[in-house]
Structures are given as structure tokens and as C-alpha cells.
């Protein structure tokens, strides 16, 4: 069975079962499949429905280049690979015209439209394949990355104080894990921003509105980071290298771009595992039945939200 799975994954994704592997291209890791569970996919199937997940898998172009994802990739590059950031991203001039290349084949494009198309064609040729960012987004990514890399971490149990930047220089970054979930038999994958095997330490970068305890705990709940924590920790365990500490590194989007380091407590971790297992159960049932239902299979019953009943008689 393991050999068969490895053959399937090796041919389709280039992933190896039970192996923590660096250097897997992002486009390889992020390929979507119905039969491979990622944290993002599990979020779609649990917060939405199996039908939403089925559509998400078959339409990766829908959110591939959304502004938040583009900026997230830029922040990761500036933090994890600052030496290549300026070779990967380029500032879009402030006087750039509106991108009207979608009107290239219009019946009668105006002179202004033609000029805009020519400008973008010339700019793209000169940018040599670099990803374009607005000037403020470019500066923001570099400033946030600098704050993260300067963040000091203490490991009192081994008497070590080190900055995130120093730690990044000594550790593996963007490592890919692939394993088979023991409970459901579903193939799973994850991609950790940082892995320090000697410390049993995994870390994940997050942009946020506030890196302080209370507001970031709300962000953890809202964005299901505790479920990600469970999924990634289970992946490291299944790959034979259990995590001693999984740490989130949030950095604020606004100046002064305060950063912090947090790990979630035991009750939050337990809840994360419960939600992850629920999501995997849904996926496993769909894979077994071949059906990807929406929110109801018949006529359901619902009630108004609680706030609708407040002061309803006034």
C-alpha cells in the first residue's frame, strides 16, 4: 500500500510519504487534489461544504493571484530569503496606467487603451518575470520582514538567545511533509515555514492587525490557526520527527510592525485536533462515496440567529 501511494504521489505531486523535504517547488506543493488533504483544503470543506471543496480543488485560478496571497508570498520571501527578494519582486511605478490588456482583442480599442496595453507590454518585458508590487506594499513587506528577523527568542531550557534571522540561517525553511492519516487513511500534506530538527521546533509566519496576546488569540480562532497547528504537528509526528514546540510568528501590518512569538496552550491544541479530525472525516466520507454534497440533502430546518430575538417586541 505504501509503495502504491508513493507511486501515485511521486507521479502526480513529487512528494514522498513520511519524509520531511526541503526544496519542493511551491507550484508542486500547492497543486490541489480531491484525495490529498492540506490545511487550506480542510478549512474549505469544514467552514463550507464538500461541494465548496470540490469547486475549490478544480478552480485554483480563482484565488491564485488575489492581493492578500501575492502580498503573503512577498512577505515570506522577504523574511525567509531576503537576499533574493529584490530579484523576485519589483516596484510598480506610481504613474502606471490601468492594466487594460484584457481589452487587447476588443473590436475598436481607443487610443488610450492601446497606449495602456503598450505600456504594460513594455513594462512586463523589462521586469524580466519579476512579480510587481505597489511601492507601499514593497516597502511594507521589507519592513515587516525586518521586524520579524530582529525578533529575539529565548530558549531557557538550553540557555540560548537568538534572533529569528539568526535561527533562519541555521534551520530548514519551507519544508514539505506528506503522510497518510492513520485514522482515516487520507493522504495529507503540509508546508512549514521553518523547521529546526535539533530543537524539535516548527514555526509559521503570520501577518496580523495586532501581535498582542488577546487580539492575536482572536485571530487564531478566526483563521483556524489552532487547526493548522494540529495538522502540522500530526504531520511531523507521522514523519517520525515529533514537534516539541509549534510557534506562530505574527507581525503587524501597520507601523511599527511589532512582531511576537506565541504557541497555543493545551486546551486550544485539543480543540484544534477535534476540528481537524471532523474535517478529515468529512473528506474521507466523500472520497468513499464519491459524492460532494452541499449544506443539505433535502429540506432542512433553520432558526434565526440569537441576536434577531433581542428586543424583538420593542
Short mmCIF file of N, CA and C in Angstrom, two decimals, residues 85-205:
data_model
loop_
_atom_site.label_atom_id
_atom_site.label_comp_id
_atom_site.label_asym_id
_atom_site.label_seq_id
_atom_site.Cartn_x
_atom_site.Cartn_y
_atom_site.Cartn_z
N UNK A 85 14.87 38.67 -2.44
CA UNK A 85 13.60 39.39 -2.51
C UNK A 85 13.59 40.40 -3.65
N UNK A 86 14.64 41.22 -3.75
CA UNK A 86 14.66 42.27 -4.78
C UNK A 86 14.92 41.71 -6.18
N UNK A 87 15.35 40.46 -6.26
CA UNK A 87 15.47 39.80 -7.56
C UNK A 87 14.16 39.13 -7.98
N UNK A 88 13.22 39.05 -7.03
CA UNK A 88 11.95 38.37 -7.29
C UNK A 88 10.81 39.35 -7.46
N UNK A 89 10.87 40.49 -6.75
CA UNK A 89 9.78 41.48 -6.77
C UNK A 89 10.30 42.82 -7.28
N UNK A 90 9.42 43.56 -7.91
CA UNK A 90 9.78 44.85 -8.48
C UNK A 90 8.66 45.85 -8.18
N UNK A 91 9.04 47.09 -7.96
CA UNK A 91 8.07 48.14 -7.63
C UNK A 91 7.36 48.62 -8.88
N UNK A 92 6.06 48.65 -8.83
CA UNK A 92 5.25 49.16 -9.93
C UNK A 92 5.25 50.69 -9.86
N UNK A 93 5.62 51.38 -10.93
CA UNK A 93 5.64 52.85 -10.91
C UNK A 93 4.29 53.44 -10.53
N UNK A 94 4.35 54.53 -9.78
CA UNK A 94 3.11 55.15 -9.31
C UNK A 94 2.27 55.69 -10.46
N UNK A 95 2.91 56.03 -11.59
CA UNK A 95 2.17 56.59 -12.71
C UNK A 95 1.75 55.52 -13.71
N UNK A 96 1.80 54.25 -13.30
CA UNK A 96 1.39 53.17 -14.21
C UNK A 96 -0.07 53.33 -14.59
N UNK A 97 -0.39 53.20 -15.87
CA UNK A 97 -1.80 53.28 -16.27
C UNK A 97 -2.55 52.03 -15.84
N UNK A 98 -3.84 52.08 -15.89
CA UNK A 98 -4.66 50.92 -15.58
C UNK A 98 -4.33 49.77 -16.55
N UNK A 99 -4.25 48.57 -16.02
CA UNK A 99 -3.93 47.42 -16.86
C UNK A 99 -5.16 47.04 -17.69
N UNK A 100 -5.10 47.37 -18.98
CA UNK A 100 -6.23 47.12 -19.89
C UNK A 100 -5.92 46.03 -20.91
N UNK A 101 -4.97 45.16 -20.59
CA UNK A 101 -4.59 44.13 -21.56
C UNK A 101 -5.71 43.15 -21.85
N UNK A 102 -6.69 43.07 -20.97
CA UNK A 102 -7.83 42.19 -21.24
C UNK A 102 -8.66 42.70 -22.41
N UNK A 103 -8.41 43.98 -22.84
CA UNK A 103 -9.13 44.55 -23.98
C UNK A 103 -8.29 44.47 -25.26
N UNK A 104 -7.22 43.68 -25.22
CA UNK A 104 -6.31 43.61 -26.36
C UNK A 104 -7.05 43.24 -27.67
N UNK A 105 -8.00 42.33 -27.56
CA UNK A 105 -8.72 41.87 -28.76
C UNK A 105 -10.08 42.55 -28.96
N UNK A 106 -10.26 43.67 -28.30
CA UNK A 106 -11.52 44.41 -28.47
C UNK A 106 -11.68 44.87 -29.92
N UNK A 107 -12.90 45.03 -30.37
CA UNK A 107 -13.17 45.39 -31.77
C UNK A 107 -12.56 46.75 -32.12
N UNK A 108 -12.82 47.77 -31.28
CA UNK A 108 -12.32 49.10 -31.57
C UNK A 108 -11.74 49.74 -30.31
N UNK A 109 -10.56 49.29 -29.85
CA UNK A 109 -9.97 49.89 -28.65
C UNK A 109 -9.59 51.35 -28.91
N UNK A 110 -9.76 52.17 -27.90
CA UNK A 110 -9.42 53.59 -28.03
C UNK A 110 -7.91 53.75 -28.05
N UNK A 111 -7.45 54.95 -28.44
CA UNK A 111 -6.01 55.23 -28.44
C UNK A 111 -5.44 55.11 -27.02
N UNK A 112 -6.23 55.55 -26.03
CA UNK A 112 -5.76 55.47 -24.63
C UNK A 112 -5.61 54.01 -24.21
N UNK A 113 -6.55 53.18 -24.65
CA UNK A 113 -6.46 51.76 -24.33
C UNK A 113 -5.24 51.14 -24.98
N UNK A 114 -4.99 51.47 -26.24
CA UNK A 114 -3.82 50.94 -26.95
C UNK A 114 -2.53 51.38 -26.25
N UNK A 115 -2.50 52.64 -25.81
CA UNK A 115 -1.31 53.15 -25.13
C UNK A 115 -1.07 52.42 -23.82
N UNK A 116 -2.15 52.16 -23.09
CA UNK A 116 -2.02 51.44 -21.82
C UNK A 116 -1.53 50.02 -22.06
N UNK A 117 -2.06 49.36 -23.08
CA UNK A 117 -1.62 47.99 -23.39
C UNK A 117 -0.14 47.98 -23.77
N UNK A 118 0.29 48.95 -24.58
CA UNK A 118 1.70 49.04 -24.97
C UNK A 118 2.59 49.26 -23.74
N UNK A 119 2.11 50.13 -22.83
CA UNK A 119 2.90 50.42 -21.62
C UNK A 119 3.11 49.14 -20.82
N UNK A 120 2.03 48.37 -20.61
CA UNK A 120 2.12 47.15 -19.81
C UNK A 120 2.95 46.08 -20.51
N UNK A 121 2.86 45.98 -21.83
CA UNK A 121 3.70 45.02 -22.55
C UNK A 121 5.17 45.36 -22.39
N UNK A 122 5.49 46.64 -22.52
CA UNK A 122 6.88 47.07 -22.37
C UNK A 122 7.38 46.86 -20.95
N UNK A 123 6.54 47.22 -19.98
CA UNK A 123 6.92 47.07 -18.58
C UNK A 123 7.15 45.60 -18.22
N UNK A 124 6.28 44.74 -18.68
CA UNK A 124 6.41 43.32 -18.37
C UNK A 124 7.68 42.75 -18.99
N UNK A 125 8.01 43.19 -20.19
CA UNK A 125 9.23 42.71 -20.84
C UNK A 125 10.47 43.16 -20.07
N UNK A 126 10.44 44.38 -19.55
CA UNK A 126 11.59 44.91 -18.81
C UNK A 126 11.71 44.32 -17.40
N UNK A 127 10.59 43.87 -16.86
CA UNK A 127 10.62 43.37 -15.48
C UNK A 127 11.22 41.98 -15.37
N UNK A 128 11.46 41.33 -16.51
CA UNK A 128 12.17 40.04 -16.55
C UNK A 128 11.51 38.99 -15.65
N UNK A 129 10.19 38.95 -15.68
CA UNK A 129 9.48 37.91 -14.94
C UNK A 129 9.30 38.17 -13.46
N UNK A 130 9.74 39.33 -12.98
CA UNK A 130 9.57 39.64 -11.56
C UNK A 130 8.10 39.92 -11.25
N UNK A 131 7.72 39.67 -10.01
CA UNK A 131 6.36 39.96 -9.57
C UNK A 131 6.24 41.42 -9.19
N UNK A 132 5.22 42.09 -9.68
CA UNK A 132 5.06 43.51 -9.45
C UNK A 132 4.32 43.80 -8.15
N UNK A 133 4.83 44.72 -7.38
CA UNK A 133 4.20 45.19 -6.15
C UNK A 133 4.10 46.70 -6.18
N UNK A 134 3.04 47.23 -5.62
CA UNK A 134 2.96 48.68 -5.44
C UNK A 134 4.07 49.12 -4.49
N UNK A 135 4.50 50.37 -4.62
CA UNK A 135 5.63 50.85 -3.83
C UNK A 135 5.38 50.69 -2.33
N UNK A 136 4.16 50.98 -1.87
CA UNK A 136 3.88 50.87 -0.44
C UNK A 136 3.89 49.41 0.01
N UNK A 137 3.40 48.49 -0.83
CA UNK A 137 3.41 47.07 -0.47
C UNK A 137 4.83 46.52 -0.43
N UNK A 138 5.66 46.98 -1.36
CA UNK A 138 7.07 46.56 -1.40
C UNK A 138 7.78 46.99 -0.11
N UNK A 139 7.61 48.27 0.26
CA UNK A 139 8.24 48.77 1.48
C UNK A 139 7.67 48.10 2.72
N UNK A 140 6.37 47.84 2.71
CA UNK A 140 5.72 47.20 3.85
C UNK A 140 6.27 45.79 4.06
N UNK A 141 6.42 45.02 2.99
CA UNK A 141 6.93 43.66 3.10
C UNK A 141 8.35 43.66 3.68
N UNK A 142 9.18 44.57 3.22
CA UNK A 142 10.56 44.61 3.73
C UNK A 142 10.60 45.04 5.19
N UNK A 143 9.75 46.01 5.56
CA UNK A 143 9.74 46.48 6.95
C UNK A 143 9.21 45.40 7.89
N UNK A 144 8.17 44.69 7.49
CA UNK A 144 7.62 43.61 8.32
C UNK A 144 8.64 42.48 8.46
N UNK A 145 9.31 42.15 7.38
CA UNK A 145 10.32 41.10 7.42
C UNK A 145 11.47 41.48 8.34
N UNK A 146 11.89 42.75 8.30
CA UNK A 146 12.98 43.20 9.16
C UNK A 146 12.60 43.08 10.63
N UNK A 147 11.33 43.42 10.95
CA UNK A 147 10.86 43.29 12.32
C UNK A 147 10.87 41.83 12.77
N UNK A 148 10.39 40.95 11.91
CA UNK A 148 10.38 39.52 12.26
C UNK A 148 11.79 38.98 12.46
N UNK A 149 12.67 39.33 11.56
CA UNK A 149 14.03 38.78 11.63
C UNK A 149 14.79 39.30 12.85
N UNK A 150 14.40 40.48 13.34
CA UNK A 150 15.08 41.05 14.51
C UNK A 150 14.49 40.55 15.83
N UNK A 151 13.36 39.87 15.77
CA UNK A 151 12.70 39.40 16.99
C UNK A 151 13.61 38.44 17.75
N UNK A 152 13.78 38.69 19.05
CA UNK A 152 14.64 37.85 19.88
C UNK A 152 13.84 36.72 20.52
N UNK A 153 14.36 35.52 20.45
CA UNK A 153 13.74 34.34 21.04
C UNK A 153 14.63 33.79 22.13
N UNK A 154 14.02 33.34 23.21
CA UNK A 154 14.77 32.76 24.32
C UNK A 154 14.38 31.29 24.48
N UNK A 155 15.39 30.46 24.64
CA UNK A 155 15.18 29.04 24.92
C UNK A 155 15.91 28.72 26.23
N UNK A 156 15.27 29.06 27.37
CA UNK A 156 15.95 28.93 28.67
C UNK A 156 16.36 27.50 29.00
N UNK A 157 15.61 26.52 28.47
CA UNK A 157 15.93 25.13 28.80
C UNK A 157 17.30 24.71 28.26
N UNK A 158 17.76 25.40 27.21
CA UNK A 158 19.09 25.08 26.68
C UNK A 158 20.03 26.28 26.74
N UNK A 159 19.56 27.36 27.38
CA UNK A 159 20.40 28.52 27.58
C UNK A 159 20.77 29.26 26.31
N UNK A 160 19.81 29.39 25.39
CA UNK A 160 20.09 30.02 24.10
C UNK A 160 19.20 31.23 23.89
N UNK A 161 19.79 32.34 23.45
CA UNK A 161 19.05 33.51 22.99
C UNK A 161 19.46 33.77 21.56
N UNK A 162 18.48 33.92 20.68
CA UNK A 162 18.79 34.03 19.26
C UNK A 162 17.69 34.82 18.57
N UNK A 163 18.03 35.56 17.54
CA UNK A 163 17.01 36.26 16.77
C UNK A 163 16.42 35.31 15.73
N UNK A 164 15.24 35.67 15.25
CA UNK A 164 14.62 34.85 14.21
C UNK A 164 15.51 34.79 12.98
N UNK A 165 16.13 35.91 12.63
CA UNK A 165 17.02 35.92 11.47
C UNK A 165 18.19 34.96 11.64
N UNK A 166 18.77 34.95 12.83
CA UNK A 166 19.88 34.02 13.09
C UNK A 166 19.40 32.57 13.05
N UNK A 167 18.21 32.35 13.58
CA UNK A 167 17.65 30.99 13.58
C UNK A 167 17.37 30.53 12.16
N UNK A 168 16.85 31.44 11.33
CA UNK A 168 16.56 31.08 9.95
C UNK A 168 17.82 30.67 9.20
N UNK A 169 18.93 31.30 9.53
CA UNK A 169 20.18 30.98 8.86
C UNK A 169 20.67 29.58 9.20
N UNK A 170 20.22 29.04 10.33
CA UNK A 170 20.71 27.74 10.78
C UNK A 170 19.71 26.62 10.53
N UNK A 171 18.49 26.94 10.09
CA UNK A 171 17.43 25.93 10.02
C UNK A 171 16.94 25.72 8.60
N UNK A 172 16.09 24.74 8.45
CA UNK A 172 15.46 24.47 7.17
C UNK A 172 14.21 25.36 7.04
N UNK A 173 13.99 25.86 5.85
CA UNK A 173 12.81 26.69 5.62
C UNK A 173 11.94 26.08 4.54
N UNK A 174 10.64 26.37 4.65
CA UNK A 174 9.65 25.88 3.70
C UNK A 174 9.82 24.39 3.42
N UNK A 175 9.70 23.61 4.49
CA UNK A 175 9.82 22.16 4.37
C UNK A 175 8.44 21.54 4.14
N UNK A 176 8.40 20.56 3.28
CA UNK A 176 7.15 19.90 2.91
C UNK A 176 7.06 18.53 3.57
N UNK A 177 5.89 18.24 4.11
CA UNK A 177 5.63 16.95 4.74
C UNK A 177 4.48 16.27 4.00
N UNK A 178 4.54 14.96 3.91
CA UNK A 178 3.45 14.19 3.30
C UNK A 178 3.30 12.89 4.07
N UNK A 179 2.08 12.54 4.43
CA UNK A 179 1.86 11.34 5.23
C UNK A 179 0.44 10.83 5.01
N UNK A 180 0.17 9.64 5.51
CA UNK A 180 -1.16 9.05 5.45
C UNK A 180 -1.76 9.11 6.85
N UNK A 181 -2.92 9.74 6.97
CA UNK A 181 -3.58 9.83 8.26
C UNK A 181 -3.96 8.44 8.76
N UNK A 182 -3.51 8.09 9.94
CA UNK A 182 -3.72 6.74 10.47
C UNK A 182 -5.19 6.42 10.68
N UNK A 183 -5.98 7.41 11.06
CA UNK A 183 -7.37 7.18 11.43
C UNK A 183 -8.28 7.01 10.21
N UNK A 184 -8.06 7.84 9.19
CA UNK A 184 -8.97 7.85 8.04
C UNK A 184 -8.36 7.26 6.78
N UNK A 185 -7.03 7.15 6.72
CA UNK A 185 -6.38 6.68 5.51
C UNK A 185 -6.24 7.74 4.44
N UNK A 186 -6.59 9.00 4.76
CA UNK A 186 -6.49 10.09 3.79
C UNK A 186 -5.04 10.56 3.69
N UNK A 187 -4.57 10.80 2.48
CA UNK A 187 -3.24 11.34 2.27
C UNK A 187 -3.24 12.82 2.68
N UNK A 188 -2.24 13.23 3.45
CA UNK A 188 -2.17 14.61 3.95
C UNK A 188 -0.84 15.25 3.56
N UNK A 189 -0.84 16.57 3.52
CA UNK A 189 0.39 17.29 3.26
C UNK A 189 0.39 18.59 4.05
N UNK A 190 1.58 19.12 4.29
CA UNK A 190 1.75 20.40 4.99
C UNK A 190 3.08 21.01 4.56
N UNK A 191 3.23 22.30 4.79
CA UNK A 191 4.46 23.01 4.40
C UNK A 191 4.78 24.02 5.50
N UNK A 192 5.80 23.73 6.28
CA UNK A 192 6.18 24.58 7.41
C UNK A 192 7.19 25.64 6.98
N UNK A 193 7.02 26.86 7.49
CA UNK A 193 7.95 27.93 7.13
C UNK A 193 9.35 27.66 7.66
N UNK A 194 9.44 27.12 8.87
CA UNK A 194 10.75 26.90 9.49
C UNK A 194 10.71 25.60 10.28
N UNK A 195 11.80 24.84 10.18
CA UNK A 195 11.93 23.59 10.92
C UNK A 195 13.35 23.49 11.46
N UNK A 196 13.44 23.40 12.80
CA UNK A 196 14.72 23.22 13.48
C UNK A 196 14.72 21.84 14.13
N UNK A 197 15.19 20.82 13.43
CA UNK A 197 15.08 19.45 13.95
C UNK A 197 15.80 19.23 15.27
N UNK A 198 16.93 19.91 15.47
CA UNK A 198 17.66 19.73 16.73
C UNK A 198 16.86 20.23 17.93
N UNK A 199 16.03 21.24 17.69
CA UNK A 199 15.21 21.80 18.76
C UNK A 199 13.80 21.22 18.77
N UNK A 200 13.45 20.46 17.74
CA UNK A 200 12.06 20.00 17.60
C UNK A 200 11.11 21.17 17.46
N UNK A 201 11.56 22.21 16.77
CA UNK A 201 10.85 23.48 16.69
C UNK A 201 10.36 23.74 15.28
N UNK A 202 9.06 23.98 15.13
CA UNK A 202 8.48 24.40 13.86
C UNK A 202 7.85 25.77 14.05
N UNK A 203 7.94 26.61 13.02
CA UNK A 203 7.42 27.97 13.14
C UNK A 203 6.68 28.35 11.86
N UNK A 204 5.72 29.26 12.02
CA UNK A 204 4.92 29.71 10.89
C UNK A 204 4.72 31.22 10.98
N UNK A 205 4.96 31.93 9.88
CA UNK A 205 4.82 33.38 9.84
C UNK A 205 3.36 33.77 9.62
#
